[in-house]
XYZ file of C-alpha atoms in Angstrom:
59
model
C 96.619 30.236 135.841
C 97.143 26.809 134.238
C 93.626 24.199 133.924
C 93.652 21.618 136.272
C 94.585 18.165 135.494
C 90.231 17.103 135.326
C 89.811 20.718 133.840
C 92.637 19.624 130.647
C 90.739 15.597 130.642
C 87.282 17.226 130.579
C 88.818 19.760 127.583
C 90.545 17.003 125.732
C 87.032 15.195 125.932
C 85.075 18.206 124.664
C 87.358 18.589 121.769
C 87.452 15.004 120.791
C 83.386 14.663 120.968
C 83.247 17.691 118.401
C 86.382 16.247 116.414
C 83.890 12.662 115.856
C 81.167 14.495 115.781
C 82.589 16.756 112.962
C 83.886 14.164 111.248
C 80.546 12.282 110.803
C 78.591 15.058 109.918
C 81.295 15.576 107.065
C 81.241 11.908 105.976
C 77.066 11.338 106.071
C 76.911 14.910 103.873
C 79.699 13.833 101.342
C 79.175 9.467 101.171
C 75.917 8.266 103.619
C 72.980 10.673 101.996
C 74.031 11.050 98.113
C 74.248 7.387 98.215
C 70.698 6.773 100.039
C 69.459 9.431 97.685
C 71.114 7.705 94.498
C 69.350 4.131 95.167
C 66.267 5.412 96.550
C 66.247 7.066 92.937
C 67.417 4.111 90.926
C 65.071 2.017 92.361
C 61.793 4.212 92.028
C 63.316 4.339 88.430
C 62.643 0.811 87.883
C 59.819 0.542 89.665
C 58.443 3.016 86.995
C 59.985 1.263 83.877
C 58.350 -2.340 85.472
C 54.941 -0.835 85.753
C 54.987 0.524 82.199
C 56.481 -2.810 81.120
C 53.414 -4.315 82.653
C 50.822 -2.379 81.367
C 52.009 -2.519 77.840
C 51.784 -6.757 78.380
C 48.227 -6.551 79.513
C 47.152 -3.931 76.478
């Protein structure tokens, strides 16, 4: 027996929500959370180097 025609909408639906849905996951893994991750880093970085800078003025 064939879907009916709200049965095939509600299934072309479904599969788009998991197609976006797939897709984003894929794109905040690969770009979004390496990138966070980098400047979150790069900035504690120099947050460190500024303090030490700081310290060795006021010695």
């Amino acid at each position: 027996m064939m879907f009916e025609f709200d049965q095939y909408l509600g299934f072309l639906a479904f599969l788009t929500i998991l197609t976006i849905g797939f897709w984003l996951m894929i794109f905040l893994i690969t770009f979004v959370i390496p990138y966070w991750i980098g400047g979150a880093l790069i900035e504690r970085l120099q947050e460190i180097r500024e303090e030490k800078k700081a310290k060795r003025q006021n010695s």
